[in-house]
PDB file of C-alpha atoms in Angstrom:
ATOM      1  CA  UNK T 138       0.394  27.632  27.559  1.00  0.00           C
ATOM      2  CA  UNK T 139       1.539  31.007  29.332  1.00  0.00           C
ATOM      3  CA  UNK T 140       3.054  30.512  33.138  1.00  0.00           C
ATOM      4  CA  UNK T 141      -0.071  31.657  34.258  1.00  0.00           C
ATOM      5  CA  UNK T 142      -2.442  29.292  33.253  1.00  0.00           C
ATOM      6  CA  UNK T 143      -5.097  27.661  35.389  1.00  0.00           C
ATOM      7  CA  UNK T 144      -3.820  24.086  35.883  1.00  0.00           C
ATOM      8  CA  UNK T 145      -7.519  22.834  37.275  1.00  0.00           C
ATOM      9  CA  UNK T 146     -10.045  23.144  35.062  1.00  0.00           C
ATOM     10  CA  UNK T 147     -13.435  21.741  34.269  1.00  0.00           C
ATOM     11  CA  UNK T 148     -14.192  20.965  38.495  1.00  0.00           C
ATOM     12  CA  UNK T 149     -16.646  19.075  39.670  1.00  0.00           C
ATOM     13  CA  UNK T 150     -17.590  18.272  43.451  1.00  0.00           C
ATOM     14  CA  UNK T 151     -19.936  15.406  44.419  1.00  0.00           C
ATOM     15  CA  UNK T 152     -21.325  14.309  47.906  1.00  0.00           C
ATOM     16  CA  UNK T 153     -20.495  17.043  49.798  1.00  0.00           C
ATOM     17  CA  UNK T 154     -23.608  17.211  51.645  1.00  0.00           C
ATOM     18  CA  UNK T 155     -24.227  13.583  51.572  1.00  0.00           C
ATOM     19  CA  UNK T 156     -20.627  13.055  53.116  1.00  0.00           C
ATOM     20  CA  UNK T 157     -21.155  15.930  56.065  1.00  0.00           C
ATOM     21  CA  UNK T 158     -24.362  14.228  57.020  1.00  0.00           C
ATOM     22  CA  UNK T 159     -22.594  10.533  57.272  1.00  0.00           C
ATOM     23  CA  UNK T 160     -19.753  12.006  59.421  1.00  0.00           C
ATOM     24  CA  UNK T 161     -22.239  10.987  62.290  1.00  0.00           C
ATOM     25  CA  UNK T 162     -23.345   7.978  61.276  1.00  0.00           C
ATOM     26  CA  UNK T 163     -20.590   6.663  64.186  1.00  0.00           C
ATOM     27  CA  UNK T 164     -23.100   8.371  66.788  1.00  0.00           C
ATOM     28  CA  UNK T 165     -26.621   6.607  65.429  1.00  0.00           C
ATOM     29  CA  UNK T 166     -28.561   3.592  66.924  1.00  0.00           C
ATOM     30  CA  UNK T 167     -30.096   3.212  63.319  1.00  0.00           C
ATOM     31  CA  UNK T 168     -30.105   4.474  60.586  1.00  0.00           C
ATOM     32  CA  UNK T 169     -33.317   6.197  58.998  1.00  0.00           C
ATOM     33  CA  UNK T 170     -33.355   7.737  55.706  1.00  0.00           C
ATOM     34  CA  UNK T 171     -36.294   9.846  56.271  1.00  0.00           C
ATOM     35  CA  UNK T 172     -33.284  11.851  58.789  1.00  0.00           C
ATOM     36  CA  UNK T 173     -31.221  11.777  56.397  1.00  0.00           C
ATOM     37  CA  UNK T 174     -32.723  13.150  54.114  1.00  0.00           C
ATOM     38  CA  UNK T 175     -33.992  15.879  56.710  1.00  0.00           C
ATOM     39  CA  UNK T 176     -30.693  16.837  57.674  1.00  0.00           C
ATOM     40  CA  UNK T 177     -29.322  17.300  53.956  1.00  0.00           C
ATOM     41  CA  UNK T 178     -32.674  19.434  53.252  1.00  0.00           C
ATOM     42  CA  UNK T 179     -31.570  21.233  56.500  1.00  0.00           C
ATOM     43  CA  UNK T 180     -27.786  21.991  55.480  1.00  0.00           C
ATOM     44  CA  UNK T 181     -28.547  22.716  51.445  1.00  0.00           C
ATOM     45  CA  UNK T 182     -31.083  25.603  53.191  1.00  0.00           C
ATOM     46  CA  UNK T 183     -28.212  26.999  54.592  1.00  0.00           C
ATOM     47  CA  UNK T 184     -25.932  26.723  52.228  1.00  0.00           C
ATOM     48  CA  UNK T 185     -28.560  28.783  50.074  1.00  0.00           C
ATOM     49  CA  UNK T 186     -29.853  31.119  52.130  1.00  0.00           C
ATOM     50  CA  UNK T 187     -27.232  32.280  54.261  1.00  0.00           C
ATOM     51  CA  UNK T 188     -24.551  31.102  52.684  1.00  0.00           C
ATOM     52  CA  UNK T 189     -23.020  29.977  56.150  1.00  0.00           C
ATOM     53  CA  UNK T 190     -22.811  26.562  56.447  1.00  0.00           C
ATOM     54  CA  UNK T 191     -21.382  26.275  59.577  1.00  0.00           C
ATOM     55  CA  UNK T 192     -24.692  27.691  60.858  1.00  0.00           C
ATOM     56  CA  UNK T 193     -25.869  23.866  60.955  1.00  0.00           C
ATOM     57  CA  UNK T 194     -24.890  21.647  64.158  1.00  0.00           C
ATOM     58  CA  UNK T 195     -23.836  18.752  61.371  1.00  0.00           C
ATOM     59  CA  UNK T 196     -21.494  20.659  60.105  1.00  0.00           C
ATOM     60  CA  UNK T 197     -19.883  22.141  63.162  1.00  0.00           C
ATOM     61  CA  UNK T 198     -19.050  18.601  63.662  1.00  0.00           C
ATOM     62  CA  UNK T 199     -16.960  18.115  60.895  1.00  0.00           C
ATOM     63  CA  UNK T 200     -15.187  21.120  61.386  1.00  0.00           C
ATOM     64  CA  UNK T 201     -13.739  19.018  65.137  1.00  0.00           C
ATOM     65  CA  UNK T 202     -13.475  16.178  63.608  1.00  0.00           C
ATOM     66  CA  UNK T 203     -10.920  18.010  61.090  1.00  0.00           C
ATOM     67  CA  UNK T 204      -9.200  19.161  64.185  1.00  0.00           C
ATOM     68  CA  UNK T 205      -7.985  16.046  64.526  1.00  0.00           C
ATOM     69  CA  UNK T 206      -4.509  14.356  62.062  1.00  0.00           C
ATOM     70  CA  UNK T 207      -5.967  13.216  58.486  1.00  0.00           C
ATOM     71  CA  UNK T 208      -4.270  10.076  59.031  1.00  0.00           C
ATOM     72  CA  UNK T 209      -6.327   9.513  62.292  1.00  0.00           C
ATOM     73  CA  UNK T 210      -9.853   8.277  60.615  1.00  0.00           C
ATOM     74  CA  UNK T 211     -11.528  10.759  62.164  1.00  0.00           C
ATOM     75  CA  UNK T 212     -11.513  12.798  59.199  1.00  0.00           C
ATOM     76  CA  UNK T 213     -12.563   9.721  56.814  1.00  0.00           C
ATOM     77  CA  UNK T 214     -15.880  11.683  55.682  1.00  0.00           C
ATOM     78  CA  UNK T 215     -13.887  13.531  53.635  1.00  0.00           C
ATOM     79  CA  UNK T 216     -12.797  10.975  51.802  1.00  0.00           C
ATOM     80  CA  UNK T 217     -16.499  10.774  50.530  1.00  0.00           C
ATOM     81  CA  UNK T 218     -16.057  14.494  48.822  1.00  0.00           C
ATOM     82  CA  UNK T 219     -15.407  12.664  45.688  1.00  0.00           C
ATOM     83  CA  UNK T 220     -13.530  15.897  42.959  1.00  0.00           C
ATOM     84  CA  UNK T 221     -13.235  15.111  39.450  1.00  0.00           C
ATOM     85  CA  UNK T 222     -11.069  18.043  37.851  1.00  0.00           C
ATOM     86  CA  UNK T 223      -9.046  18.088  34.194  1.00  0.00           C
ATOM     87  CA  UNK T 224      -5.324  18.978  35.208  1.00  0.00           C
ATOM     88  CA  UNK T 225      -2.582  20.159  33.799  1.00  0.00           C
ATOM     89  CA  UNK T 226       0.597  19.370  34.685  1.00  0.00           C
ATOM     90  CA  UNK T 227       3.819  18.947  32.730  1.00  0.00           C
ATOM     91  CA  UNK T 228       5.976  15.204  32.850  1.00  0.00           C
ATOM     92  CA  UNK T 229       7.945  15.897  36.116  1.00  0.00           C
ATOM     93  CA  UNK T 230       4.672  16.986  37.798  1.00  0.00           C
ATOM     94  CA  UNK T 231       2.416  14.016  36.482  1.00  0.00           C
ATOM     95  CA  UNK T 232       5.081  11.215  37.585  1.00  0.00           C
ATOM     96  CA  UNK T 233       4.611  12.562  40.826  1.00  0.00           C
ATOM     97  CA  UNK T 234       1.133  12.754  40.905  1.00  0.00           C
ATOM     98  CA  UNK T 235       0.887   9.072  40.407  1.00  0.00           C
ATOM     99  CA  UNK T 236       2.387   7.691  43.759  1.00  0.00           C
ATOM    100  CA  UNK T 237      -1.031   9.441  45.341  1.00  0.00           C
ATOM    101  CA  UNK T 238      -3.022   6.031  46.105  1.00  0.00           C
ATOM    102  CA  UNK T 239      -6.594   7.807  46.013  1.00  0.00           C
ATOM    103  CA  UNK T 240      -6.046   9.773  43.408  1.00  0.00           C
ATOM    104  CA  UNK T 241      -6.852   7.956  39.700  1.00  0.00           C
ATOM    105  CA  UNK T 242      -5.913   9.578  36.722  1.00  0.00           C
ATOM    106  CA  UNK T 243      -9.168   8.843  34.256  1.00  0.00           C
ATOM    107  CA  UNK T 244      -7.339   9.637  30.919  1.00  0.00           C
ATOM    108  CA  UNK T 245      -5.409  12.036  29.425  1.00  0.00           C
ATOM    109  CA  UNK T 246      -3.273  13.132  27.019  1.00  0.00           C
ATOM    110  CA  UNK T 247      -0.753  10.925  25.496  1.00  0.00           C
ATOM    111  CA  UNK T 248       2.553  11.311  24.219  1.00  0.00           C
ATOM    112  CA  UNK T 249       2.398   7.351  22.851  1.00  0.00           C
ATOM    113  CA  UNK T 250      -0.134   8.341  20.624  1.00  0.00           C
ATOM    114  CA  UNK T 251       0.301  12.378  19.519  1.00  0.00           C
ATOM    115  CA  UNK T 252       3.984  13.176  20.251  1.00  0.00           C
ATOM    116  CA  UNK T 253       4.447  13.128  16.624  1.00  0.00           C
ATOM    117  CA  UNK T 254       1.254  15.530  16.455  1.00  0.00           C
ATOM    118  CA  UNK T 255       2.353  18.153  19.010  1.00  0.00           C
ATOM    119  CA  UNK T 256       2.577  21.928  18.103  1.00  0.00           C
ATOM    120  CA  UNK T 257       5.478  21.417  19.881  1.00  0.00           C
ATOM    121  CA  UNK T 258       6.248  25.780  20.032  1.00  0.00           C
ATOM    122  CA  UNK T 259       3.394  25.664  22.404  1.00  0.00           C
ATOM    123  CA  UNK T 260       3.771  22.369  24.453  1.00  0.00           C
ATOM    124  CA  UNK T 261       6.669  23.266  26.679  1.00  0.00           C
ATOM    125  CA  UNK T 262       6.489  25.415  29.832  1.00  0.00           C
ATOM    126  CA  UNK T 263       8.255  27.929  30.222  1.00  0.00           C
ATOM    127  CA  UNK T 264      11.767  26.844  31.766  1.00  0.00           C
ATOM    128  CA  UNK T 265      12.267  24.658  28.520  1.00  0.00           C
ATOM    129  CA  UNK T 266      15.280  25.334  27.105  1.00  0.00           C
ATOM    130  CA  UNK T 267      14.256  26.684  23.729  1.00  0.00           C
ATOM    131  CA  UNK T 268      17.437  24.602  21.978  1.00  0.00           C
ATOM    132  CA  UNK T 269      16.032  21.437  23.455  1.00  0.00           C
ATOM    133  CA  UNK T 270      12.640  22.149  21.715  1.00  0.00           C
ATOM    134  CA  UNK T 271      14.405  23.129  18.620  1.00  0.00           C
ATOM    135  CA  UNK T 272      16.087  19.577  18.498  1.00  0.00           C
ATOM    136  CA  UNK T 273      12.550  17.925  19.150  1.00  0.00           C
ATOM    137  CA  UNK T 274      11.267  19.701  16.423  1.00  0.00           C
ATOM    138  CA  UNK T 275      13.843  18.038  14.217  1.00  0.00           C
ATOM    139  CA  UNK T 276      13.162  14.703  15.324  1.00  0.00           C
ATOM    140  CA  UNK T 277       9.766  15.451  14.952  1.00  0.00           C
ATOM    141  CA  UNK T 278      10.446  15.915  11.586  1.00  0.00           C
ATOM    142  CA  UNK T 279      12.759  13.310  11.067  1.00  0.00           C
ATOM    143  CA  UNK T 280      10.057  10.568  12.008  1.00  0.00           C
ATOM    144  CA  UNK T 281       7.453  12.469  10.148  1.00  0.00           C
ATOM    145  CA  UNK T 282       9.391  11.961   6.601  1.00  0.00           C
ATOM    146  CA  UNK T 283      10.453   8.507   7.845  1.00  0.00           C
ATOM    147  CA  UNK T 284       8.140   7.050  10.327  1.00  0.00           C
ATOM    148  CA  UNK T 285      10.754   4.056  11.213  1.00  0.00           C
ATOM    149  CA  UNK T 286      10.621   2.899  14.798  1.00  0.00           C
ATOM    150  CA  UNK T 287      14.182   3.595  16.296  1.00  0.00           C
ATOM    151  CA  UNK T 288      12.603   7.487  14.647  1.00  0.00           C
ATOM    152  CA  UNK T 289      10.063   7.132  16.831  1.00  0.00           C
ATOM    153  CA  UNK T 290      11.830   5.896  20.169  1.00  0.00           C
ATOM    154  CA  UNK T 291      14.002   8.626  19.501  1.00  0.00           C
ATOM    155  CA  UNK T 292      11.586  11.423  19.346  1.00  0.00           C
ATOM    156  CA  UNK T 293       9.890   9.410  22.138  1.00  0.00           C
ATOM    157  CA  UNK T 294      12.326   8.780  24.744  1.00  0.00           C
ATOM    158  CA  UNK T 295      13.803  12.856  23.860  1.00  0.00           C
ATOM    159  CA  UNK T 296      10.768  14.453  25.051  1.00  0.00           C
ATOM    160  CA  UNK T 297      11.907  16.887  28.067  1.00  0.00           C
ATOM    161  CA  UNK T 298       9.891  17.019  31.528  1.00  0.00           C
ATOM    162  CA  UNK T 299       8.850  20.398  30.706  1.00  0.00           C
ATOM    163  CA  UNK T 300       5.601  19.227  28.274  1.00  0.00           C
ATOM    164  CA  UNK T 301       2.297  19.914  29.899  1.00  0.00           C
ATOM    165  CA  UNK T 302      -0.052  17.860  29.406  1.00  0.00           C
ATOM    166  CA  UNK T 303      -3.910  17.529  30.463  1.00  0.00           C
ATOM    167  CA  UNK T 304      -5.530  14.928  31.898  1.00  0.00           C
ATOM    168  CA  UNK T 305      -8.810  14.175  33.420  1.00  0.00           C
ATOM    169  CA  UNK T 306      -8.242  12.727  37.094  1.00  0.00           C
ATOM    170  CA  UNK T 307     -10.885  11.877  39.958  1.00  0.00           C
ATOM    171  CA  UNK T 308      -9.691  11.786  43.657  1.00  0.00           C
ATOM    172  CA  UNK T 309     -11.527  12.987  46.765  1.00  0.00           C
ATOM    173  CA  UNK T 310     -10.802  16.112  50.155  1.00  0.00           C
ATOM    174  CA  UNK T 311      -9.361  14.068  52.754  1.00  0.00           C
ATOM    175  CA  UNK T 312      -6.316  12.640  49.636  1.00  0.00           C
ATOM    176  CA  UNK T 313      -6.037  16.435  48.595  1.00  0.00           C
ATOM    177  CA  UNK T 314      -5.536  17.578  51.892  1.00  0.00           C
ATOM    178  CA  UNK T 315      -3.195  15.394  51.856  1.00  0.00           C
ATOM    179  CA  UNK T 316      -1.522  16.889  48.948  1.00  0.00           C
ATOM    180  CA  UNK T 317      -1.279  19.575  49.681  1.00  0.00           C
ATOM    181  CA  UNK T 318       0.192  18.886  53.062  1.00  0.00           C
ATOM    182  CA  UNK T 319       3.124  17.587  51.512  1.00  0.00           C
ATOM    183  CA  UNK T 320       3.457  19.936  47.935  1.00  0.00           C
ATOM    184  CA  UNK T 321       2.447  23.811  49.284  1.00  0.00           C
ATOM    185  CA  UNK T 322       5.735  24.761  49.464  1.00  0.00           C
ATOM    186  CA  UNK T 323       7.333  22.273  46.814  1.00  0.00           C
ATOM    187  CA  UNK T 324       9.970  22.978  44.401  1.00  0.00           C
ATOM    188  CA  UNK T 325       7.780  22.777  41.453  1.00  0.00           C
ATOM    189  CA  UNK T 326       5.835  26.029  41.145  1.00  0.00           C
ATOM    190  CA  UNK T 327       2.762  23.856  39.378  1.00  0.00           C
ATOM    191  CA  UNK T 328       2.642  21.943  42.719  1.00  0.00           C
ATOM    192  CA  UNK T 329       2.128  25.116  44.185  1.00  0.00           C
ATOM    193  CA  UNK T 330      -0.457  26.680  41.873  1.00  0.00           C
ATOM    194  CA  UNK T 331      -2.330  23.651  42.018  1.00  0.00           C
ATOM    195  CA  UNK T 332      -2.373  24.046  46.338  1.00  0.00           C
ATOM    196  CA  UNK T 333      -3.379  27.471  45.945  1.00  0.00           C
ATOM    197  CA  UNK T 334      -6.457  26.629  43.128  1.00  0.00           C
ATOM    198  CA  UNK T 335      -7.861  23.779  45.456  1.00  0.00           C
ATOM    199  CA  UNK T 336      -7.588  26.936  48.573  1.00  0.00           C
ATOM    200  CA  UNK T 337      -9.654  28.921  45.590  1.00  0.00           C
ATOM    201  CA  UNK T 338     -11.781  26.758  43.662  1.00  0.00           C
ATOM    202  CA  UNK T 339     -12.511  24.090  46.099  1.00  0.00           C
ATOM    203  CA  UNK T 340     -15.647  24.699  48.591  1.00  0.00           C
ATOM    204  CA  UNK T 341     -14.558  24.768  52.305  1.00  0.00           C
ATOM    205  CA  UNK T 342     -11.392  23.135  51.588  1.00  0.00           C
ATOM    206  CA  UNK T 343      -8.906  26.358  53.357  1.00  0.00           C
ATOM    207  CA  UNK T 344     -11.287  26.075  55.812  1.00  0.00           C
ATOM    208  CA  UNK T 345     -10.859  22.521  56.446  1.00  0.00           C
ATOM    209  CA  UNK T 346      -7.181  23.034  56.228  1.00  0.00           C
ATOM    210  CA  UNK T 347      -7.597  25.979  58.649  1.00  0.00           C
ATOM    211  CA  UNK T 348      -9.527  23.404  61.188  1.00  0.00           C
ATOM    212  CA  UNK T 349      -6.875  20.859  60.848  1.00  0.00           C
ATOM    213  CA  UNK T 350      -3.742  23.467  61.541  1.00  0.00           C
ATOM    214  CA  UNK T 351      -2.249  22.958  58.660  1.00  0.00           C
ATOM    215  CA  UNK T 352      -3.106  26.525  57.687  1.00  0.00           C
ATOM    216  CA  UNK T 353      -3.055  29.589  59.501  1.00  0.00           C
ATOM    217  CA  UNK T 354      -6.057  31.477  60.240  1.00  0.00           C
TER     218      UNK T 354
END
């Protein structure tokens, strides 16, 4: 894959609505679905025909409650913005992804199963030493002709950080705010295409960083 690629693909967004309208389920007497279901009917209108969805009161307050720090569980509705994406990330990127508690990696690729498989000319990004790939290939090949286990562990256990690999992952707003709290300005350049697609791809989420002062207006 060029250095360019997308690494979020395949996005999906669920209970966004639903999640806005339970922010102020802390402010009810009791609960009564037929208002519910009147004030998700009353933000989807908005979100359709004026394509301004801080037009509805609900939504205004979730915009203060992001005002206050994620950690604070005032901003717990957006843990209810539940975002299934396929990602791509190389080895270094992946093992870091991991320590994210709310953030479950579905399945994905697997060098267990298909390192032996790999075009491996186009697995590598692009600050992969092209000798090191060379010397994969060769092992590669080695364990191809002779598929002997120390073969494999050695084609195994050689595999540089630098192979991208896609998996499918499901986590939710309030863990990538989170995220990208702590990897906008990391080392890594995936980390921060990744921050910048969830600013582009994700509905309301700069905004919601924007509320929170985490991002400048």
């Amino acid at each position: 894959m060029g250095k360019n690629h997308a690494v979020i693909t395949n996005l999906r967004i669920y209970d966004f609505f639903e999640s806005v309208v339970a922010s102020g389920y802390a402010m009810i007497e009791e609960y009564e679905i037929a208002k519910v279901r009147e004030a998700l009917a009353q933000i989807e209108y908005f979100e359709t025909i004026d394509n301004d969805i801080s037009l509805d009161p609900s939504t205004k307050r979730v915009f203060n409650l992001m005002k206050n720090p994620l950690n604070s569980g005032h901003c717990s509705f957006a843990k209810g913005i539940v975002v299934n994406m396929d990602l791509t990330f190389t080895n270094k990127a992946w093992i870091e992804f991991q320590r994210y508690h709310f953030a479950d990696i579905v399945t994905g690729m697997s060098t267990m199963h298909r390192i032996s498989k790999f075009n491996l000319e186009n697995a590598f990004n692009e600050f992969t030493d092209p000798q090191i790939i060379n010397r994969l290939q060769e092992l590669q090949n080695e364990y191809n002709a002779d598929r002997s286990h120390e073969n494999y562990l050695k084609l195994l256990y050689s595999t540089p950080a630098g192979l991208e690999m896609t998996g499918r992952v499901t986590t939710n707003y309030l863990q990538l705010m989170n995220i990208w709290q702590q990897r906008h300005n990391h080392r890594l350049p995936e980390w921060r295409q990744f921050c910048r697609e969830l600013e582009e791809k994700l509905p309301y989420f700069e905004e919601f960083l924007k509320a929170n002062g985490l991002l400048n207006e």
